[in-house]
Amino acid sequence: MTASPDPVLVVGAGPVGLTVANLLAARGVRVVLVERNDSTSDEAKAISLDDESLRTLDAAGLADAVLDIVVPGTGTRYYDRKGRPLLHARGPEPYRLGFPFKNQFAQPELESVLLDALKSRPEVDIRFSTELVALHENPSGTKVTAELRAAGHDPAAASESLRVSWVLGCDGGRSTVRELCGIDMTGTSHQDVWLVVDTIGDHHDERYGMHHGTPERPTVIVPGRDGRCRYEFLLHPGEGQKGVLPDFATIRRLVAPYRDLGEGQIERCTTYTFNAVVADRWRSGRALLLGDAAHMMPPFAGQGLNSGVRDAANLAWKVAEVWHERAAEQLLDTYEAERRPHAEETVRFSERLGDVVMTTDPRRALVRDLAVRAMHRVPAGRRYLAEMRFRPRARHQAGLVMDGHPFTGTPLPRPRVLVPPSLRPVPLDDVLGDGLVLLGVDVPAAAWRRFDGLAWPGGLDRIQQIDVVLGDRLPTDTGPRAAIADADGRLERALGGARYRFVLVKPDRYIAAVMGPDDIRRVAARLRQLMG
């Protein structure tokens, strides 16, 4: 019997570290999670989860618990230079991925939910007040030893040596893992100081965030649950500096246009500046970077945490396949290839959006307002703005992608489908399982026989095979494969463009290939090459 591999070390118990630890544990991977602080954070940090992040958390069985602490949002409303409504950006088709497009939350509550779930998983060893101080990889790169020490102790104090299989650096912008690996970050540091105030007893009940683009004082307001509300203000010179809180009189003056504020109604408060930087490399031997350790971005697009959760979704299943010896470690090279382009584009987009939406230049604000109102007069312009088509599209352009079909590299939508014999509508993800999936979209039975005799990584029997029936027809449960049919027309919209083809879906629900029967042998060979 083969000995169990060494555990995976996850460094950092923020939302990204807690998410990837839950995803790994759900796939049977042993995890050691270390965090230098003595508990999860109580600071005012991330506040928005998108539908893709909720889909990822659902894969670890966490969506129901997280939905109990979020506001199912309707996007963002932007206001012009005079405080008038300018645009309500609601995102693409509602519930395209099975959840509301944008959801407000309090990060301390999210971390508590994720940690509680992790505590129930026997695969995970959780160690707070523990810091990583060194990494030692053997010359062949097959083993790595982590030196751990009780946080805050004398640097000369003894440390514990822990042999691990992989190290995942989820330890934020000042990542120890990144520093130990000698990896730099490239980009821009912004010096503008912002004040964040989380309040209670608030009257705001909007289900959307509000960006006030007044050049005199750019402001962000994000209502939460149970009378909570976040306010973010650009501070003028002399009003405050990073890490130093203004006095209560200043905070009250800034909040006054929106509500009366008592001293006991501030839940948490901080000042910050932001960076727009990306790590030069995301992997060094057996160490990989996720979240803020790999990329930091301005907050204006609400994608900082969501980008980290995308990292976790992309990497967790690959680490699990390698850990279980179902794939070679070269599979992990597809992580950065798939995630870096979108992360870099999102960093740049967040900077541009802040320059436009939160500008302090009255002339630029005037041009912005005139341009948006002009676009609203044209149906295509209204759709472009309301559906947020200006955001970078999440798509894998390299890595585990194997053709140029328009669907390839994009997230598979999550419509409701009919499954025999009950024919009760269920979310598509409930049928897909947690491995690679082959969807045969209205393909004849003879086409499936093209897979006979082909060598697929791990064996074809490990890949879920599903007949997709379109055109308002019933699926059958008498064939050799599972079958699904369209419940409400959304499956047709999602996969109609791949009719008579096979769609290969990765465990993170991104499409790896769309292939006709004649393409199967080529795709199988490429998959063997990428997964080893």
Coordinates of C-alpha atoms in Angstrom, one line a residue:
M1 CA 0.0 0.0 0.0
T2 CA 1.3 3.4 -1.0
A3 CA 2.0 5.8 2.0
S4 CA -0.2 8.8 2.2
P5 CA 1.5 11.9 0.7
D6 CA 2.7 14.6 3.0
P7 CA 0.1 17.3 3.7
V8 CA -0.3 20.5 1.8
L9 CA 0.7 23.6 3.8
V10 CA -1.7 26.6 3.4
V11 CA -0.1 29.8 4.8
G12 CA -2.7 32.4 5.8
A13 CA -6.2 32.1 7.2
G14 CA -7.8 34.9 5.3
P15 CA -10.8 34.2 3.0
V16 CA -8.5 32.8 0.2
G17 CA -6.6 30.5 2.5
L18 CA -9.7 29.3 4.2
T19 CA -11.4 28.7 0.8
V20 CA -8.6 26.7 -0.7
A21 CA -8.2 24.7 2.5
N22 CA -11.9 23.8 2.4
L23 CA -11.7 22.9 -1.4
L24 CA -8.7 20.7 -0.8
A25 CA -10.2 18.9 2.2
A26 CA -13.4 18.3 0.2
R27 CA -11.2 16.4 -2.2
G28 CA -9.7 14.3 0.5
V29 CA -6.3 16.2 0.7
R30 CA -4.6 16.5 4.1
V31 CA -4.0 20.1 4.9
V32 CA -2.0 22.0 7.5
L33 CA -3.3 25.6 7.8
V34 CA -1.0 28.2 9.6
E35 CA -1.8 31.8 10.5
R36 CA 0.5 34.2 12.3
N37 CA -2.4 35.9 14.1
D38 CA -4.2 34.4 17.0
S39 CA -7.6 34.4 15.2
T40 CA -9.3 35.4 12.0
S41 CA -9.5 39.1 11.1
D42 CA -11.8 41.7 12.5
E43 CA -10.7 44.4 10.1
A44 CA -12.7 46.3 7.5
K45 CA -11.5 44.6 4.3
A46 CA -13.3 42.9 1.4
I47 CA -17.1 43.4 1.1
S48 CA -18.2 41.9 -2.2
L49 CA -18.6 38.3 -3.4
D50 CA -19.6 37.7 -7.0
D51 CA -21.6 34.8 -8.4
E52 CA -18.5 32.9 -9.5
S53 CA -17.1 33.0 -6.0
L54 CA -20.4 31.7 -4.5
R55 CA -20.3 28.9 -7.1
T56 CA -16.8 28.0 -5.9
L57 CA -17.9 27.9 -2.3
D58 CA -20.8 25.8 -3.3
A59 CA -18.4 23.2 -4.6
A60 CA -17.1 22.8 -1.0
G61 CA -20.6 22.6 0.4
L62 CA -20.4 26.2 1.8
A63 CA -22.9 28.2 -0.3
D64 CA -25.9 27.8 2.0
A65 CA -24.0 29.0 5.1
V66 CA -22.5 31.9 3.2
L67 CA -25.8 33.0 1.7
D68 CA -27.0 33.4 5.3
I69 CA -24.6 36.3 5.8
V70 CA -24.7 38.1 2.5
V71 CA -27.1 40.6 0.9
P72 CA -28.1 39.2 -2.5
G73 CA -27.2 42.3 -4.4
T74 CA -28.3 43.9 -7.7
G75 CA -25.0 45.4 -8.7
T76 CA -23.6 49.0 -8.4
R77 CA -25.3 52.3 -8.9
Y78 CA -23.1 55.1 -10.1
Y79 CA -23.8 58.8 -9.4
D80 CA -22.6 61.8 -11.4
R81 CA -20.6 64.8 -10.4
K82 CA -23.7 66.5 -9.0
G83 CA -25.0 63.4 -7.0
R84 CA -27.6 62.4 -9.6
P85 CA -28.1 58.7 -10.7
L86 CA -26.0 58.0 -13.7
L87 CA -25.9 54.2 -14.2
H88 CA -27.0 51.0 -12.5
A89 CA -24.7 48.2 -13.5
R90 CA -26.4 45.0 -12.8
G91 CA -24.1 42.6 -14.6
P92 CA -24.9 39.9 -17.2
E93 CA -27.8 37.5 -17.2
P94 CA -29.2 37.1 -13.6
Y95 CA -28.3 33.8 -12.0
R96 CA -26.2 32.7 -15.0
L97 CA -23.9 30.9 -12.6
G98 CA -26.6 30.0 -10.2
F99 CA -26.2 32.9 -7.7
P100 CA -26.8 36.7 -7.5
F101 CA -24.2 38.6 -9.5
K102 CA -22.9 40.7 -6.6
N103 CA -23.3 40.1 -2.9
Q104 CA -22.4 42.4 0.0
F105 CA -20.9 40.8 3.2
A106 CA -18.8 41.5 6.2
Q107 CA -15.4 39.8 5.9
P108 CA -15.2 38.8 9.6
E109 CA -18.5 37.0 9.3
L110 CA -17.3 35.2 6.1
E111 CA -14.0 34.1 7.7
S112 CA -16.0 32.8 10.7
V113 CA -18.2 30.7 8.4
L114 CA -15.3 29.3 6.4
L115 CA -13.3 28.5 9.6
D116 CA -16.3 26.8 11.2
A117 CA -16.6 24.6 8.2
L118 CA -12.9 23.8 8.2
K119 CA -12.9 22.8 11.9
S120 CA -15.4 20.0 11.0
R121 CA -13.0 18.5 8.4
P122 CA -10.8 15.8 9.8
E123 CA -8.3 16.3 7.0
V124 CA -7.3 19.7 8.3
D125 CA -4.8 20.7 11.1
I126 CA -5.5 24.4 12.0
R127 CA -2.7 26.3 13.7
F128 CA -3.2 29.9 14.7
S129 CA -0.4 32.0 16.3
T130 CA 2.0 30.1 14.1
E131 CA 4.3 31.6 11.5
L132 CA 6.3 30.3 8.6
V133 CA 10.0 31.2 9.0
A134 CA 11.8 29.1 6.4
L135 CA 11.3 26.7 3.4
H136 CA 13.9 24.1 2.4
E137 CA 13.4 22.2 -0.8
N138 CA 15.7 19.2 -1.6
P139 CA 17.9 19.5 -4.8
S140 CA 15.6 17.3 -6.8
G141 CA 12.5 19.3 -6.0
T142 CA 10.6 16.3 -4.7
K143 CA 10.3 17.3 -1.0
V144 CA 10.0 20.5 0.9
T145 CA 10.4 21.2 4.6
A146 CA 8.7 24.1 6.3
E147 CA 10.1 25.7 9.5
L148 CA 7.3 26.8 11.7
R149 CA 7.5 28.9 14.9
A150 CA 5.1 30.3 17.5
A151 CA 4.3 33.8 16.3
G152 CA 5.7 36.7 18.4
H153 CA 8.3 34.6 20.1
D154 CA 12.0 35.3 20.2
P155 CA 13.5 34.7 16.7
A156 CA 16.1 32.5 18.3
A157 CA 13.4 30.2 19.7
A158 CA 13.2 26.7 18.4
S159 CA 11.1 26.0 15.4
E160 CA 9.3 22.9 14.2
S161 CA 10.3 21.2 11.0
L162 CA 7.3 20.0 9.0
R163 CA 7.6 18.0 5.8
V164 CA 4.9 19.0 3.3
S165 CA 4.1 18.2 -0.3
W166 CA 3.2 21.7 -1.5
V167 CA 3.1 25.2 0.0
L168 CA 0.2 27.5 -0.9
G169 CA 1.0 31.2 -0.1
C170 CA -2.3 32.8 0.8
D171 CA -0.7 35.2 3.2
G172 CA -1.6 38.6 1.7
G173 CA 0.3 41.5 0.3
R174 CA 3.3 41.1 2.7
S175 CA 3.5 37.4 1.9
T176 CA 6.2 35.5 3.8
V177 CA 6.0 32.7 1.2
R178 CA 6.6 35.2 -1.6
E179 CA 9.5 36.7 0.3
L180 CA 11.1 33.3 1.1
C181 CA 10.9 32.4 -2.6
G182 CA 12.6 35.6 -3.6
I183 CA 9.7 36.7 -5.9
D184 CA 9.2 40.4 -6.5
M185 CA 6.0 42.3 -7.5
T186 CA 5.7 44.7 -10.4
G187 CA 3.2 47.5 -10.7
T188 CA 2.2 50.8 -9.1
S189 CA 1.6 51.9 -5.5
H190 CA -1.0 54.6 -5.1
Q191 CA -0.6 57.2 -2.3
D192 CA -4.2 58.4 -2.0
V193 CA -5.5 57.7 1.5
W194 CA -9.0 56.3 1.9
L195 CA -11.0 56.0 5.1
V196 CA -13.2 53.0 5.6
V197 CA -16.0 53.1 8.2
D198 CA -18.3 50.2 9.0
T199 CA -21.3 51.4 10.8
I200 CA -24.3 49.9 12.6
G201 CA -27.8 51.3 13.1
D202 CA -27.9 52.5 9.5
H203 CA -31.1 53.3 7.5
H204 CA -29.7 52.3 4.1
D205 CA -31.6 49.3 2.7
E206 CA -30.4 49.3 -0.9
R207 CA -29.3 46.0 -2.3
Y208 CA -26.6 47.7 -4.4
G209 CA -23.4 49.5 -3.8
M210 CA -23.3 53.2 -4.5
H211 CA -20.3 55.1 -6.0
H212 CA -20.7 58.8 -5.7
G213 CA -18.4 60.4 -8.4
T214 CA -18.4 63.9 -6.9
P215 CA -14.9 65.3 -7.6
E216 CA -14.9 67.2 -4.3
R217 CA -15.2 64.0 -2.3
P218 CA -15.4 60.6 -4.1
T219 CA -17.4 58.3 -1.9
V220 CA -18.5 54.6 -1.8
I221 CA -21.5 53.4 0.2
V222 CA -22.3 49.7 0.5
P223 CA -25.3 48.7 2.6
G224 CA -25.2 45.4 4.5
R225 CA -27.5 43.2 6.6
D226 CA -29.1 44.1 9.9
G227 CA -28.5 47.8 9.8
R228 CA -24.8 47.6 8.8
C229 CA -23.4 49.9 6.2
R230 CA -19.9 50.7 4.9
Y231 CA -18.7 54.2 3.9
E232 CA -15.4 54.8 2.1
F233 CA -14.1 58.4 1.6
L234 CA -11.1 59.8 -0.3
L235 CA -9.3 61.9 2.3
H236 CA -7.9 65.3 1.5
P237 CA -4.4 66.2 2.5
G238 CA -4.2 66.8 6.2
E239 CA -7.3 64.7 7.0
G240 CA -5.5 61.5 7.7
Q241 CA -2.7 59.1 6.8
K242 CA -2.4 55.4 6.2
G243 CA -2.8 53.4 9.4
V244 CA -3.7 56.5 11.5
L245 CA -7.4 57.0 12.2
P246 CA -9.0 60.5 12.0
D247 CA -10.7 61.7 15.2
F248 CA -14.4 61.0 15.6
A249 CA -15.3 64.6 14.7
T250 CA -13.8 64.1 11.2
I251 CA -15.5 60.8 10.7
R252 CA -18.8 62.2 11.8
R253 CA -18.4 65.2 9.4
L254 CA -17.7 62.9 6.4
V255 CA -20.7 60.7 7.1
A256 CA -23.0 63.5 7.9
P257 CA -24.4 64.0 4.3
Y258 CA -25.7 60.4 4.5
R259 CA -26.7 59.8 8.1
D260 CA -26.3 60.9 11.7
L261 CA -23.6 58.9 13.4
G262 CA -23.0 58.3 17.1
E263 CA -19.7 57.3 18.6
G264 CA -21.1 53.9 19.5
Q265 CA -22.2 53.2 16.0
I266 CA -18.8 52.6 14.5
E267 CA -18.2 48.9 14.2
R268 CA -14.7 49.0 12.7
C269 CA -12.7 51.7 11.0
T270 CA -9.4 51.9 9.1
T271 CA -7.4 54.0 6.6
Y272 CA -5.5 52.6 3.7
T273 CA -3.8 53.2 0.4
F274 CA -3.9 50.6 -2.4
N275 CA -1.5 48.9 -4.8
A276 CA -1.9 47.7 -8.4
V277 CA 0.8 45.0 -8.6
V278 CA 1.3 41.4 -9.7
A279 CA 3.9 38.9 -8.6
D280 CA 6.6 38.3 -11.2
R281 CA 6.1 34.5 -10.7
W282 CA 3.3 32.6 -9.1
R283 CA 5.3 29.4 -8.6
S284 CA 8.7 28.6 -7.2
G285 CA 9.3 24.9 -7.0
R286 CA 6.7 23.5 -4.7
A287 CA 5.4 26.8 -3.5
L288 CA 2.5 28.6 -5.2
L289 CA 1.0 32.0 -4.6
L290 CA -2.7 32.9 -4.4
G291 CA -4.8 36.0 -3.7
D292 CA -3.1 39.2 -2.6
A293 CA 0.2 37.3 -2.4
A294 CA 0.0 37.0 -6.2
H295 CA -1.8 40.2 -7.1
M296 CA -3.2 43.3 -5.5
M297 CA -5.6 45.7 -7.1
P298 CA -7.6 48.9 -6.3
P299 CA -11.0 48.2 -4.7
F300 CA -13.2 50.0 -7.3
A301 CA -14.1 46.9 -9.3
G302 CA -14.8 44.8 -6.2
Q303 CA -12.5 42.0 -7.6
G304 CA -9.7 41.7 -5.1
L305 CA -11.1 38.9 -3.1
N306 CA -13.0 37.4 -6.0
S307 CA -9.8 37.1 -8.0
G308 CA -8.3 35.2 -5.0
V309 CA -11.2 32.8 -4.9
R310 CA -10.8 32.2 -8.7
D311 CA -7.2 31.3 -7.9
A312 CA -8.3 28.9 -5.3
A313 CA -10.9 27.3 -7.6
N314 CA -8.3 26.9 -10.3
L315 CA -5.5 25.5 -8.2
A316 CA -7.3 23.3 -5.6
W317 CA -8.5 20.6 -8.0
K318 CA -5.1 20.5 -9.7
V319 CA -3.2 20.1 -6.4
A320 CA -5.7 17.4 -5.4
E321 CA -5.1 15.5 -8.6
V322 CA -1.3 15.7 -8.2
W323 CA -1.5 14.9 -4.5
H324 CA -3.6 11.8 -5.2
E325 CA -1.1 10.8 -7.9
R326 CA -3.7 11.0 -10.6
A327 CA -1.7 13.6 -12.5
A328 CA 1.9 14.8 -12.8
E329 CA 3.0 18.0 -11.2
Q330 CA 3.3 19.6 -14.6
L331 CA -0.4 20.1 -14.4
L332 CA 0.3 22.9 -11.8
D333 CA 2.1 24.9 -14.5
T334 CA -1.3 25.5 -16.1
Y335 CA -2.4 27.5 -13.0
E336 CA -0.5 30.7 -13.7
A337 CA -1.0 30.3 -17.5
E338 CA -4.8 30.3 -16.9
R339 CA -5.1 32.9 -14.1
R340 CA -2.3 35.5 -14.7
P341 CA -3.8 37.1 -17.9
H342 CA -7.2 37.8 -16.3
A343 CA -5.6 38.9 -13.0
E344 CA -3.3 41.4 -14.8
E345 CA -6.2 42.7 -16.9
T346 CA -8.4 43.1 -13.8
V347 CA -5.7 45.0 -12.0
R348 CA -5.4 47.4 -14.9
F349 CA -9.2 47.7 -15.2
S350 CA -9.6 48.5 -11.5
E351 CA -7.0 51.3 -11.9
R352 CA -8.8 52.7 -15.0
L353 CA -12.2 52.5 -13.3
G354 CA -11.0 54.3 -10.3
D355 CA -9.5 57.0 -12.4
V356 CA -12.9 57.6 -14.1
V357 CA -15.4 56.9 -11.4
M358 CA -13.5 58.3 -8.5
T359 CA -11.8 61.2 -10.3
T360 CA -11.1 64.5 -8.5
D361 CA -10.8 66.4 -11.7
P362 CA -14.0 68.3 -12.5
R363 CA -13.4 68.4 -16.2
R364 CA -12.8 64.6 -16.4
A365 CA -16.0 64.1 -14.3
L366 CA -18.0 66.2 -16.7
V367 CA -16.7 64.3 -19.7
R368 CA -17.5 61.0 -17.9
D369 CA -21.1 62.0 -17.2
L370 CA -21.7 63.3 -20.7
A371 CA -20.2 60.1 -22.3
V372 CA -22.3 57.8 -20.1
R373 CA -25.5 59.7 -20.8
A374 CA -24.8 59.6 -24.5
M375 CA -24.3 55.9 -24.4
H376 CA -27.6 55.4 -22.6
R377 CA -29.4 56.8 -25.6
V378 CA -28.4 53.8 -27.7
P379 CA -29.7 50.3 -26.9
A380 CA -26.3 48.7 -27.5
G381 CA -24.7 51.3 -25.2
R382 CA -27.3 50.7 -22.4
R383 CA -26.6 47.0 -22.6
Y384 CA -22.8 47.5 -22.6
L385 CA -23.0 49.6 -19.4
A386 CA -25.9 47.8 -17.5
E387 CA -24.4 44.3 -18.2
M388 CA -20.9 45.5 -17.3
R389 CA -19.5 44.4 -20.5
F390 CA -16.6 46.8 -19.9
R391 CA -15.2 44.4 -17.2
P392 CA -12.4 42.0 -18.3
R393 CA -13.9 38.7 -19.3
A394 CA -12.8 35.7 -17.2
R395 CA -11.4 33.3 -19.9
H396 CA -8.5 30.9 -20.0
Q397 CA -6.5 31.6 -23.1
A398 CA -3.6 29.2 -22.3
G399 CA -3.0 26.3 -20.0
L400 CA -5.5 23.5 -20.1
V401 CA -7.4 24.6 -23.2
M402 CA -7.2 22.8 -26.4
D403 CA -9.0 24.5 -29.3
G404 CA -10.3 27.9 -30.5
H405 CA -14.1 27.4 -30.2
P406 CA -15.8 30.5 -28.7
F407 CA -16.8 28.5 -25.7
T408 CA -13.4 27.2 -24.9
G409 CA -11.8 28.8 -21.8
T410 CA -15.1 30.3 -20.6
P411 CA -17.1 29.3 -17.5
L412 CA -19.8 26.8 -18.1
P413 CA -23.2 28.4 -17.1
R414 CA -25.2 26.8 -14.4
P415 CA -28.8 26.4 -15.7
R416 CA -31.3 24.1 -14.2
V417 CA -31.7 20.7 -15.9
L418 CA -34.0 17.7 -15.9
V419 CA -32.6 14.4 -14.7
P420 CA -34.3 11.1 -15.1
P421 CA -36.1 9.3 -13.7
S422 CA -37.7 12.0 -11.5
L423 CA -37.3 14.8 -14.1
R424 CA -37.1 17.2 -11.2
P425 CA -35.2 20.4 -12.1
V426 CA -31.8 20.6 -10.4
P427 CA -28.7 22.9 -10.9
L428 CA -26.4 21.6 -13.6
D429 CA -23.5 21.5 -11.1
D430 CA -25.3 18.9 -9.0
V431 CA -25.0 16.5 -12.0
L432 CA -21.4 17.2 -13.0
G433 CA -19.6 15.8 -9.9
D434 CA -16.1 17.0 -9.0
G435 CA -13.9 15.7 -11.8
L436 CA -13.5 16.1 -15.5
V437 CA -16.8 15.9 -17.4
L438 CA -17.6 15.1 -21.0
L439 CA -20.9 16.5 -22.3
G440 CA -22.2 15.1 -25.5
V441 CA -24.5 17.8 -26.9
D442 CA -27.2 16.1 -29.0
V443 CA -24.5 13.7 -30.4
P444 CA -25.5 10.3 -31.7
A445 CA -24.5 7.2 -29.9
A446 CA -22.1 6.2 -32.6
A447 CA -20.0 9.4 -31.9
W448 CA -19.4 8.3 -28.3
R449 CA -17.8 5.1 -29.7
R450 CA -14.9 7.3 -31.0
F451 CA -13.6 7.3 -27.4
D452 CA -13.2 3.5 -27.3
G453 CA -9.6 2.4 -26.9
L454 CA -8.3 5.9 -26.3
A455 CA -5.9 6.5 -23.3
W456 CA -7.3 9.4 -21.2
P457 CA -5.5 10.6 -18.0
G458 CA -6.6 8.4 -15.2
G459 CA -8.8 6.4 -17.5
L460 CA -12.0 7.3 -19.3
D461 CA -14.0 5.6 -16.6
R462 CA -12.9 8.5 -14.2
I463 CA -14.5 11.1 -16.5
Q464 CA -18.2 11.7 -16.0
Q465 CA -20.0 11.2 -19.4
I466 CA -23.4 12.9 -19.9
D467 CA -25.7 13.1 -22.8
V468 CA -27.2 16.6 -23.2
V469 CA -30.6 16.6 -24.8
L470 CA -31.7 19.9 -26.3
G471 CA -34.9 21.0 -28.1
D472 CA -37.6 20.4 -25.5
R473 CA -37.1 16.7 -25.5
L474 CA -37.0 14.2 -22.7
P475 CA -33.8 12.6 -21.5
T476 CA -33.7 8.8 -21.1
D477 CA -32.3 6.8 -18.2
T478 CA -31.9 3.6 -20.2
G479 CA -28.6 4.4 -21.9
P480 CA -25.1 3.7 -20.9
R481 CA -24.5 7.3 -19.7
A482 CA -26.2 9.8 -17.6
A483 CA -28.6 12.2 -19.4
I484 CA -29.9 15.6 -18.8
A485 CA -32.4 17.9 -20.6
D486 CA -33.2 21.6 -20.7
A487 CA -35.5 22.7 -17.9
D488 CA -36.2 26.3 -18.9
G489 CA -34.4 27.2 -22.1
R490 CA -31.1 28.3 -20.4
L491 CA -29.3 25.0 -21.2
E492 CA -30.2 25.6 -24.9
R493 CA -28.7 29.1 -24.6
A494 CA -25.6 27.8 -22.8
L495 CA -24.8 24.9 -25.1
G496 CA -26.7 25.4 -28.3
G497 CA -23.6 26.7 -29.9
A498 CA -21.9 23.3 -29.3
R499 CA -24.7 21.1 -30.7
Y500 CA -23.3 17.8 -32.2
R501 CA -20.1 18.3 -30.4
F502 CA -18.5 17.1 -27.2
V503 CA -17.7 19.7 -24.4
L504 CA -14.9 18.8 -22.0
V505 CA -15.4 20.7 -18.7
K506 CA -12.7 21.0 -16.0
P507 CA -13.5 20.6 -12.3
D508 CA -13.5 24.4 -11.8
R509 CA -16.4 24.5 -14.4
Y510 CA -14.3 26.2 -17.1
I511 CA -14.5 24.6 -20.6
A512 CA -11.3 22.9 -21.7
A513 CA -12.4 21.9 -25.2
V514 CA -15.3 21.8 -27.7
M515 CA -14.7 19.0 -30.1
G516 CA -16.3 17.2 -33.0
P517 CA -15.9 13.4 -33.3
D518 CA -12.8 13.9 -35.5
D519 CA -11.1 16.0 -32.9
I520 CA -11.3 13.5 -30.0
R521 CA -8.0 11.7 -30.6
R522 CA -6.1 15.0 -30.8
V523 CA -7.7 16.4 -27.6
A524 CA -7.0 13.2 -25.7
A525 CA -3.3 13.4 -26.7
R526 CA -3.1 17.0 -25.6
L527 CA -4.8 16.3 -22.3
R528 CA -2.3 13.5 -21.6
Q529 CA 0.5 15.9 -22.4
L530 CA -0.7 18.6 -20.0
M531 CA -1.7 16.3 -17.2
G532 CA 1.2 13.8 -17.5

